[in-house]
CSV table of C-alpha atoms and ligand atoms in Angstrom, one decimal:
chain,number,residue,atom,x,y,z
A,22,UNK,CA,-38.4,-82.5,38.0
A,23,UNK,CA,-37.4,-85.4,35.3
A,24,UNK,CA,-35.9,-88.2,36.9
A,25,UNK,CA,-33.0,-89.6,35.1
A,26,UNK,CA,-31.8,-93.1,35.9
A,27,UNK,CA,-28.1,-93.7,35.2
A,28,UNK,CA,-26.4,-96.8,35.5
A,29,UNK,CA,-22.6,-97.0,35.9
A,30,UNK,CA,-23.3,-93.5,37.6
A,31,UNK,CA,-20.0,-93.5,39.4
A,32,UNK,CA,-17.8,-94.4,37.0
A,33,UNK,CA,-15.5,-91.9,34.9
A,34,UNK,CA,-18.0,-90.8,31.9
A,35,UNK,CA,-21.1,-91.5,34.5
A,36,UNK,CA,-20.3,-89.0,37.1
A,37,UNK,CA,-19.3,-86.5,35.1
A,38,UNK,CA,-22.8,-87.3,33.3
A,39,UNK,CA,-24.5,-86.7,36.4
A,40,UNK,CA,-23.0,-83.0,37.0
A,41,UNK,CA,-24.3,-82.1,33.8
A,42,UNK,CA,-27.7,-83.6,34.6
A,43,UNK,CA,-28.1,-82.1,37.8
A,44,UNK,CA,-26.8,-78.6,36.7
A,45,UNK,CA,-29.6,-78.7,34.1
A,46,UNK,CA,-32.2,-79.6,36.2
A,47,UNK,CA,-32.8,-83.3,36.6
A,48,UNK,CA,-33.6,-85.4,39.3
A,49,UNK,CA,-30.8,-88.4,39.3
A,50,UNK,CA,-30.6,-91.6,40.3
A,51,UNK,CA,-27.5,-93.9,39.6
A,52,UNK,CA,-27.4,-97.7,40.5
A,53,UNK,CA,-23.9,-99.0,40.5
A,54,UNK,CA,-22.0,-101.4,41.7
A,55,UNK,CA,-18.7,-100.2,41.7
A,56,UNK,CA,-17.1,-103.2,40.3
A,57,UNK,CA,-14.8,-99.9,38.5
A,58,UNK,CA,-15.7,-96.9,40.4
A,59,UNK,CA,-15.8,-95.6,43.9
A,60,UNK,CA,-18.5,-93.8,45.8
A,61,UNK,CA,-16.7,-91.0,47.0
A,62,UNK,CA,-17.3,-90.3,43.1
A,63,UNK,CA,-20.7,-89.7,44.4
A,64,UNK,CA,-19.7,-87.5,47.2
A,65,UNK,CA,-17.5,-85.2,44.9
A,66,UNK,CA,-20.5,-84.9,42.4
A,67,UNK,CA,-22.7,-84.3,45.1
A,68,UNK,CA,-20.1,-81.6,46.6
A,69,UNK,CA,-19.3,-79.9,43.0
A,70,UNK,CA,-23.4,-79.3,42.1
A,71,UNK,CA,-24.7,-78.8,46.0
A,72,UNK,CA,-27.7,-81.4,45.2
A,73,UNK,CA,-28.2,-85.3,46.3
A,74,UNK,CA,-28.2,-88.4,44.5
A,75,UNK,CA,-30.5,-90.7,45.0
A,76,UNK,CA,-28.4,-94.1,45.2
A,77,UNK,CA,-28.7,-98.5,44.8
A,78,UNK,CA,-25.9,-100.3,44.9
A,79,UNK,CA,-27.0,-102.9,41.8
A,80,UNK,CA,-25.3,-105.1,40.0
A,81,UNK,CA,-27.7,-105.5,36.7
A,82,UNK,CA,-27.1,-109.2,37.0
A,83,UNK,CA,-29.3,-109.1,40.0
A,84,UNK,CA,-32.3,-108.5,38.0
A,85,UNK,CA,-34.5,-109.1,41.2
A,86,UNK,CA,-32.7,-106.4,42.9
A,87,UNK,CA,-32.9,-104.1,39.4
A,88,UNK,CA,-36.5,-104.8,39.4
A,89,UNK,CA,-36.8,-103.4,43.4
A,90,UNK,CA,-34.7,-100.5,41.9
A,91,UNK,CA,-37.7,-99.4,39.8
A,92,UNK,CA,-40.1,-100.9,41.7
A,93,UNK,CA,-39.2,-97.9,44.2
A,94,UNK,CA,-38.5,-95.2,41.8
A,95,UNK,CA,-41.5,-94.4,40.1
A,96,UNK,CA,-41.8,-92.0,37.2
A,97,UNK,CA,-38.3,-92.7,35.8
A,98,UNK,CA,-38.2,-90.3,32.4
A,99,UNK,CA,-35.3,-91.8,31.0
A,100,UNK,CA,-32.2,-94.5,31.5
A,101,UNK,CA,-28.8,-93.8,30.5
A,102,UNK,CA,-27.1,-96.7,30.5
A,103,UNK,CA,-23.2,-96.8,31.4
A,104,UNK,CA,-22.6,-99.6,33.2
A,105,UNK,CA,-20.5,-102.4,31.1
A,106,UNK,CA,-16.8,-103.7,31.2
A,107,UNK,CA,-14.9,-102.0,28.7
A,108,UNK,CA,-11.3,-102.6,27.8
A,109,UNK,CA,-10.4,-104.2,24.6
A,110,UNK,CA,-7.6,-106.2,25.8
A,111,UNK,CA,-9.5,-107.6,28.6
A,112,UNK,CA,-12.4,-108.9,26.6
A,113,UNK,CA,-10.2,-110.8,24.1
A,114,UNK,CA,-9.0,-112.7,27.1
A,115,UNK,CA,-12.6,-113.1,28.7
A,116,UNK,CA,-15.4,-112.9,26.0
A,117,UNK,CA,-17.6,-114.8,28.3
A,118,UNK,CA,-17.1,-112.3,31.5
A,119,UNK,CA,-17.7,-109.5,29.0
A,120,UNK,CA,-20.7,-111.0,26.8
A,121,UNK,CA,-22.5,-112.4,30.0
A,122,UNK,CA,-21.9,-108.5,32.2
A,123,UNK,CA,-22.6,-106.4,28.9
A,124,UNK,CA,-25.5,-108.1,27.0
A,125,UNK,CA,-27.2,-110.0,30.4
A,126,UNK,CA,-27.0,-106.9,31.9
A,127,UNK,CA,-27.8,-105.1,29.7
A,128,UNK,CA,-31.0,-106.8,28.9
A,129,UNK,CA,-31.6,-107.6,32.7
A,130,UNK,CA,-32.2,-103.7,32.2
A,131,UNK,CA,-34.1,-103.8,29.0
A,132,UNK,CA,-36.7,-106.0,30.0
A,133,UNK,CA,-37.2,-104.5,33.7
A,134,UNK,CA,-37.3,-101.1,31.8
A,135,UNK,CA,-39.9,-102.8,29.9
A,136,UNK,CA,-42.1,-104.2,32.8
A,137,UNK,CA,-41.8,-100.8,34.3
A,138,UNK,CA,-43.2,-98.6,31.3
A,139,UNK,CA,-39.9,-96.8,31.1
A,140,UNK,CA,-39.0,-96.6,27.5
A,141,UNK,CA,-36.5,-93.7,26.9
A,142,UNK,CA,-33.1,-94.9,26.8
A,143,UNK,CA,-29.6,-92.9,26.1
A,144,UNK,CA,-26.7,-95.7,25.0
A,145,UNK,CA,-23.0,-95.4,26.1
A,146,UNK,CA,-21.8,-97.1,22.7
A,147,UNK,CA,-18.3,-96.7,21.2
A,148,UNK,CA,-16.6,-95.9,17.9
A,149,UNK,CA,-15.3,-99.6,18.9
A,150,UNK,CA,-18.3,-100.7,16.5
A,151,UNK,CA,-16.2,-99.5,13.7
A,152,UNK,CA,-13.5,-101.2,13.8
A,153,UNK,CA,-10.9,-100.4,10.8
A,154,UNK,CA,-12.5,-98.0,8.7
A,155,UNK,CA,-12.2,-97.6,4.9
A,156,UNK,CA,-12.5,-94.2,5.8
A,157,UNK,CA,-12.0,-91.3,8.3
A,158,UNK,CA,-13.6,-88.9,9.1
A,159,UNK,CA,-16.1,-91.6,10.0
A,160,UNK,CA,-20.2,-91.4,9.3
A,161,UNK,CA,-22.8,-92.9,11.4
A,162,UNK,CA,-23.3,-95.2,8.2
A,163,UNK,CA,-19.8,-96.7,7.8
A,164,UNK,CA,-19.4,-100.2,7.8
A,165,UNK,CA,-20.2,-101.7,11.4
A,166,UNK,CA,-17.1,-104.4,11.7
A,167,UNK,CA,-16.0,-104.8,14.9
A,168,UNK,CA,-13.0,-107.0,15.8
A,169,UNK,CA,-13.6,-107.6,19.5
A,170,UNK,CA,-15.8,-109.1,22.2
A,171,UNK,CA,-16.0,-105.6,23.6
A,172,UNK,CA,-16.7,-104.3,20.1
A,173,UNK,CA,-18.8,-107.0,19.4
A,174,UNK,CA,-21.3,-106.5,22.7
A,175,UNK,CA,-21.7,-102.9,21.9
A,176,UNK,CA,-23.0,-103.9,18.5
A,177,UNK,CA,-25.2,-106.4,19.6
A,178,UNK,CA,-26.6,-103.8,22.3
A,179,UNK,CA,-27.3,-101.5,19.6
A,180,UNK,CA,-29.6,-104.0,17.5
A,181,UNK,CA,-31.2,-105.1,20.8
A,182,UNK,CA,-32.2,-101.3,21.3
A,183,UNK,CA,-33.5,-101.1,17.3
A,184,UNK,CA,-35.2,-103.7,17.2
A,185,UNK,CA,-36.8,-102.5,20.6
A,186,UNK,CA,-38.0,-99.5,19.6
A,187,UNK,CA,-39.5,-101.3,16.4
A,188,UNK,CA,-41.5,-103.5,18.5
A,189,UNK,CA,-42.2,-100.5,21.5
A,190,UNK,CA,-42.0,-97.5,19.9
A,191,UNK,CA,-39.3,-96.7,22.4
A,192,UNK,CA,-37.3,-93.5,22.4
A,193,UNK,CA,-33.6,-94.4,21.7
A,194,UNK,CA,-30.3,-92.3,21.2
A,195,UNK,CA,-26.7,-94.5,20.8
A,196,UNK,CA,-24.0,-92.4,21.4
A,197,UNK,CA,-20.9,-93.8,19.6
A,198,UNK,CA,-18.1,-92.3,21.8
A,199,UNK,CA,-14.6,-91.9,20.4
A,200,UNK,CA,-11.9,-91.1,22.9
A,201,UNK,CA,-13.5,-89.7,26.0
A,202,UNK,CA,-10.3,-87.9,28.4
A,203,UNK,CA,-9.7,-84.7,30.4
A,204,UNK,CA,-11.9,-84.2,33.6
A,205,UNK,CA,-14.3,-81.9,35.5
A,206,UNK,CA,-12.4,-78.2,35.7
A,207,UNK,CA,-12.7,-78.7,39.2
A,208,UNK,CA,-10.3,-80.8,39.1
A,209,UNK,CA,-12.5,-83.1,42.4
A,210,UNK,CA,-13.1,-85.9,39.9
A,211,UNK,CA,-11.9,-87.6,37.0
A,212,UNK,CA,-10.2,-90.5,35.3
A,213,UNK,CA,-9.2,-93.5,38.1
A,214,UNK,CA,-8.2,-96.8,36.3
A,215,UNK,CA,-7.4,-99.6,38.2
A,216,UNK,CA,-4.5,-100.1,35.5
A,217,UNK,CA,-4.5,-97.0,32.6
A,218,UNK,CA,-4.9,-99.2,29.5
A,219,UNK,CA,-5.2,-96.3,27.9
A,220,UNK,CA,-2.5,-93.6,26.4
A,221,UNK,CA,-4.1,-90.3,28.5
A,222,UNK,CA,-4.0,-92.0,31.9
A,223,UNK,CA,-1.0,-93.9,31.6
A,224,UNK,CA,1.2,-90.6,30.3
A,225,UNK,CA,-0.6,-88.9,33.4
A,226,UNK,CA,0.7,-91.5,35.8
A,227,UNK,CA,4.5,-91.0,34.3
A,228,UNK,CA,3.9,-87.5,34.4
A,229,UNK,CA,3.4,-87.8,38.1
A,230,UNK,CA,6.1,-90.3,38.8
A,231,UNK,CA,4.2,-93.0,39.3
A,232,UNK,CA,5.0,-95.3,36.3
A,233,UNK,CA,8.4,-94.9,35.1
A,234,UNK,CA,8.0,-94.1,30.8
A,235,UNK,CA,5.1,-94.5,28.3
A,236,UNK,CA,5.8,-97.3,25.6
A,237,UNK,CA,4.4,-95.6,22.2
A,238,UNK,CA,2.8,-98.2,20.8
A,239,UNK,CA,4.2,-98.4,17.2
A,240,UNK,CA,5.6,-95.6,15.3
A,241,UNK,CA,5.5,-97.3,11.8
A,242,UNK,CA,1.6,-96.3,11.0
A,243,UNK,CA,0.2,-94.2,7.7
A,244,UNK,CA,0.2,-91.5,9.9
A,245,UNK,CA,3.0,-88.1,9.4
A,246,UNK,CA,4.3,-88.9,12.5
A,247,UNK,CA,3.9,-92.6,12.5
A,248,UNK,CA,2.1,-93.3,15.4
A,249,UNK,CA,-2.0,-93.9,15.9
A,250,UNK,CA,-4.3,-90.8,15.6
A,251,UNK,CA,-7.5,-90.4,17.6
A,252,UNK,CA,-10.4,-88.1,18.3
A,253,UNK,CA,-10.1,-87.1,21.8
A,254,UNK,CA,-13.2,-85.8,23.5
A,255,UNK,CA,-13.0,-83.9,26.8
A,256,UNK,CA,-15.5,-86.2,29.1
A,257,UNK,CA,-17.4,-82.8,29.6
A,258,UNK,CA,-18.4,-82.3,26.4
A,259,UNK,CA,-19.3,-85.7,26.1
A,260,UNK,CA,-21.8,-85.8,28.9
A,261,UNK,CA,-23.0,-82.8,27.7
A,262,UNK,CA,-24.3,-84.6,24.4
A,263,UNK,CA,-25.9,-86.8,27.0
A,264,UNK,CA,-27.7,-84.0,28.3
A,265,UNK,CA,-29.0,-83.0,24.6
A,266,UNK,CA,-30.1,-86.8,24.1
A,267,UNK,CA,-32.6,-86.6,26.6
A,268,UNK,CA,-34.0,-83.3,24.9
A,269,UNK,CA,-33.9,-85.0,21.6
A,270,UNK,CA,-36.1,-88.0,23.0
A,271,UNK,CA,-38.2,-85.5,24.0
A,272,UNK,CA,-38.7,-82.9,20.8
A,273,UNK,CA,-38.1,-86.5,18.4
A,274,UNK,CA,-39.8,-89.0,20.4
A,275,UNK,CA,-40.3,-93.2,20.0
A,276,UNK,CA,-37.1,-92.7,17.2
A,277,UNK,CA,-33.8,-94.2,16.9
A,278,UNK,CA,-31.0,-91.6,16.8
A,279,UNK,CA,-27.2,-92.8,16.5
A,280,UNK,CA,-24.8,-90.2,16.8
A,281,UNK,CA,-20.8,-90.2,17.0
A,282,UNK,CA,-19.5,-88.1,19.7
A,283,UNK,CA,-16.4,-86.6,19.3
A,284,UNK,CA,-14.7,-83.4,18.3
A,285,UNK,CA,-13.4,-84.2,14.5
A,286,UNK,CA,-10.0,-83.7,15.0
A,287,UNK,CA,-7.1,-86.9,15.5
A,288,UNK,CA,-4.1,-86.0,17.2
A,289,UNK,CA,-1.0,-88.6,17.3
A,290,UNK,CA,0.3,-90.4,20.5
A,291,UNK,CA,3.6,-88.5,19.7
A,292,UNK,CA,1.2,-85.0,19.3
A,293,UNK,CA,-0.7,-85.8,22.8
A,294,UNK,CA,2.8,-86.7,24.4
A,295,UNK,CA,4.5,-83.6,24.0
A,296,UNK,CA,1.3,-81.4,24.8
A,297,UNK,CA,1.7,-83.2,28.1
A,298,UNK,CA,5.1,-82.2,28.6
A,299,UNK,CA,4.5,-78.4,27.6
A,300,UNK,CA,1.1,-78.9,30.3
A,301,UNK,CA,2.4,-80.4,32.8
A,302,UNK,CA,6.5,-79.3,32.7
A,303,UNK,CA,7.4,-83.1,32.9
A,304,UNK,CA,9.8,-85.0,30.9
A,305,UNK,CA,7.6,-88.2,30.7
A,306,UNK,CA,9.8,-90.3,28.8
A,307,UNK,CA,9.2,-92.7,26.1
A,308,UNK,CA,9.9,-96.1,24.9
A,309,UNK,CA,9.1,-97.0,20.7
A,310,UNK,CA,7.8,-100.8,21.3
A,311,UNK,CA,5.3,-102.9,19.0
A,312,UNK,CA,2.5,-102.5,17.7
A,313,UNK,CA,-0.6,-103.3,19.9
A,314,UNK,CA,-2.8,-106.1,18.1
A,315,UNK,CA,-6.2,-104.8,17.2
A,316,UNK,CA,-4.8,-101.0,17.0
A,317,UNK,CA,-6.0,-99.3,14.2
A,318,UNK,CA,-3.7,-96.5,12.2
A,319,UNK,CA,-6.4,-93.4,12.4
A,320,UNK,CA,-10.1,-93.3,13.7
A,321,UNK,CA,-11.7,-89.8,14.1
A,322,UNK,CA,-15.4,-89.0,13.9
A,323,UNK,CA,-17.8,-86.7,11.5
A,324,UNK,CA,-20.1,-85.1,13.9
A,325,UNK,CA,-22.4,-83.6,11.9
A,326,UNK,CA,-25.0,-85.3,12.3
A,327,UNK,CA,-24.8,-84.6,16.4
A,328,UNK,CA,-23.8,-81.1,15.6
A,329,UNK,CA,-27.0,-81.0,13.9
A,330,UNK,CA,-29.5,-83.0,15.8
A,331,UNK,CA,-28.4,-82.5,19.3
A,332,UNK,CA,-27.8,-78.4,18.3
A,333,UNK,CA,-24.7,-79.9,20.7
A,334,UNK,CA,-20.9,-79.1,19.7
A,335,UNK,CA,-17.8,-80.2,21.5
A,336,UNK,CA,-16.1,-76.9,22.8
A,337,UNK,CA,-13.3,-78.1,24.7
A,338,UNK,CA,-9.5,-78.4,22.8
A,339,UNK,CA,-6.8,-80.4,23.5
A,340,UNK,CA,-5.0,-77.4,25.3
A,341,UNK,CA,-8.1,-78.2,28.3
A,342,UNK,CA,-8.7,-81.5,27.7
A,343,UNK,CA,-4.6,-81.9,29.4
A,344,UNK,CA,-4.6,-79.3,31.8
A,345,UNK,CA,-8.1,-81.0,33.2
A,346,UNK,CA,-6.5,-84.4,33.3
A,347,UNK,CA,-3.1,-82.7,34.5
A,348,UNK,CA,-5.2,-81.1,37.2
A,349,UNK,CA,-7.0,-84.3,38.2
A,350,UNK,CA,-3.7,-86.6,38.4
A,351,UNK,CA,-1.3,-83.8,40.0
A,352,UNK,CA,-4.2,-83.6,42.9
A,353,UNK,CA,-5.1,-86.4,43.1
A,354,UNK,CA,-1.7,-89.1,42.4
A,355,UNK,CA,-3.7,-92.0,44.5
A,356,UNK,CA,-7.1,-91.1,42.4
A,357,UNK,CA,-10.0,-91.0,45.0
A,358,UNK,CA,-7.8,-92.9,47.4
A,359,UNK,CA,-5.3,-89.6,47.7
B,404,WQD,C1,-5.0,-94.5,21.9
B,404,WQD,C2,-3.7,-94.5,21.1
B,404,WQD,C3,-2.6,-96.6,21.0
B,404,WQD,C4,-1.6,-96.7,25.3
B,404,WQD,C5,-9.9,-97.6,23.3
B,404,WQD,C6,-11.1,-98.5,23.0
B,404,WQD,C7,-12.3,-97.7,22.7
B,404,WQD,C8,-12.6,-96.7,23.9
B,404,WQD,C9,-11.4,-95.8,24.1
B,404,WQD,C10,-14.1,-97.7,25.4
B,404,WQD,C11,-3.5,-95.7,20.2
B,404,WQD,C12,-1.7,-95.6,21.7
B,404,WQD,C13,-2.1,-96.3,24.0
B,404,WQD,C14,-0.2,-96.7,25.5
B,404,WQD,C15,0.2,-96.1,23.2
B,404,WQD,N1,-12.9,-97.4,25.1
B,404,WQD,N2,-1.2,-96.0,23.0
B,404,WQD,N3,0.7,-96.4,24.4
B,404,WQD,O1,-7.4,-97.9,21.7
B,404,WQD,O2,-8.1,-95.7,20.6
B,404,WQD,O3,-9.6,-96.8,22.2
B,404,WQD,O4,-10.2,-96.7,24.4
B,404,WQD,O5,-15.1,-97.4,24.8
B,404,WQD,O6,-13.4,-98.6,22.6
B,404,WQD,O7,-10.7,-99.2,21.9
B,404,WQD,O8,-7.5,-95.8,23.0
B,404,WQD,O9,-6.0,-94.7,24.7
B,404,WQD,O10,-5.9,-97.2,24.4
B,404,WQD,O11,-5.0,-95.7,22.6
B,404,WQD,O12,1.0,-95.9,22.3
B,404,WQD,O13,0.3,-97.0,26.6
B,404,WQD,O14,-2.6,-94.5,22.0
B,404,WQD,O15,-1.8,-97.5,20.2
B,404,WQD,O16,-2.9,-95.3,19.0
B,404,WQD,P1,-8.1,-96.6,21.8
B,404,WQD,P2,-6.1,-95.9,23.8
């Protein structure tokens, strides 16, 4: 069987990755080193699919232990590559923390990949890249301007990985996510921030009592409603598309693919709110404070070109993409600590 190596394996988007992997036939690997995850993510993934992981607790600034990694593992079909601090906020305050874990790692990984003749590689990227669009829906060929360090270090991945399969003919997908939420139907893993910077986690903690109301941030956008739209993406369809990637680096190999992943429909914090409250038969109440600098009115994706490349579609709605995350939280109100 294709082994698959996955870094940032036990993190939110990784291990759900992995189910999908495993369920389709792969052998998986994951090196992590749960600087944001847990391994009883691991365990779950393990339980939910009945197969083993093969583990390394790496962080991909220890490139000598990286190299070991693959050193070990021989035959490694492809790398998908998780593993990178991500919250906007945070990397406005530390740039250098962010630039030094995202790019070093990042090309710790590269160049081992390199040394080790592994040179298929799936991208966790971000509709981050964008920044304020002119336009939504949004193209793969829109204006690349992003505002932050986070931003910023996916961009800078993405021309590292370009101009790497110019010079190695490597196989390359970027997956430009939009707003990845919900989890596995299961309800045995999902979403565990260490604080929920973002709107689907924090309205699931209120909804459980443990934060006391959800402060919408701004109600005075373009918008009907007035506050910020997204394209949310149940986490399962989007490690589905993962899943396609590696079949497209197979049937469209040594390329460059970039593809946005989400479903093409924005819904409004106020919209997402009260499904929550219809879901989950909470009150969850809310605050109006100010706008959050850096927000952006409206950011939702054409996927067309994923619809059409990857033959892959996002089937989940908002209606499962709640009840998953509802599911996950009432279950588990400590995350993988409960
Ligand atoms: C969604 C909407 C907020 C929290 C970010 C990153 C992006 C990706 C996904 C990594 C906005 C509003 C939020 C709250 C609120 N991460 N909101 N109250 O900002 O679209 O995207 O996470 O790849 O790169 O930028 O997601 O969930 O933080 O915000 O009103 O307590 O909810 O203003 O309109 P965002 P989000």
């Amino acid at each position: 069987m294709k082994k698959i190596l996955v870094t940032g394996g036990s993190g939110y988007i990784g291990s759900h990755t992995c189910i999908e992997l495993l369920n389709a036939g792969f052998d998986v690997i994951v090196v992590d080193d749960f600087s944001n995850s847990v391994a009883e993510a691991i365990n779950r993934v393990e339980k939910i699919t009945n197969k083993k992981i093969t583990f390394h607790q790496v962080n991909l600034l220890d490139k000598k232990s990286l190299n070991n990694v693959f050193h070990q593992e021989e035959n490694i079909h492809a790398v998908i590559h998780f593993a990178a601090l991500k919250a906007v906020g945070e990397s406005v305050a530390h740039p250098l923390e962010y630039y030094t874990n995202n790019i070093t790692g990042s090309l710790n990984l590269f160049e081992v990949m390199k040394n080790h003749n592994v040179s298929n590689i799936v991208f966790s990227s971000s509709a981050t890249v964008y920044g304020d669009p002119e336009t939504t829906p949004i193209k793969e060929n829109a204006k690349i301007q992003a505002t932050n360090p986070y931003g910023h270090s996916k961009v800078m991945m993405e021309q590292i990985l370009i101009d790497t399969n110019i010079a190695h003919q490597w196989g390359v997908v970027i997956l430009r996510y939009f707003n990845p939420v919900g989890a596995h139907p299961s309800g045995k893993i999902g979403e565990d921030p260490e604080y929920p910077n973002n709107l689907l986690p924090f309205v699931s903690q209120v909804a459980a009592g443990i934060r006391e109301q959800v402060t919408i941030f701004g109600d005075d956008y373009q918008t009907p409603d007035g506050t910020g739209i997204r394209d949310y993406i149940h986490v399962v369809d989007l490690a589905r598309a993962h899943v396609k990637s590696i079949e497209k680096l197979n049937t469209s190999p040594k390329q460059t693919h970039i593809f946005n992943v989400g479903t093409g429909t924005g819904y409004s914090v106020k919209q997402i709110i009260e499904t929550f409250r219809r879901i989950s038969g909470k009150k969850i109440k809310t605050v109006i404070g100010p706008r959050r600098p850096g927000d952006i009115a409206e950011c939702t994706a054409d996927t067309s070109l994923a619809n059409k490349e990857l033959n892959w579609h996002a089937e989940f709605g908002l209606k499962e993409m709640i009840e998953s995350a509802w599911k996950w939280q009432s279950t588990h109100p400590n995350g993988y600590k409960s």
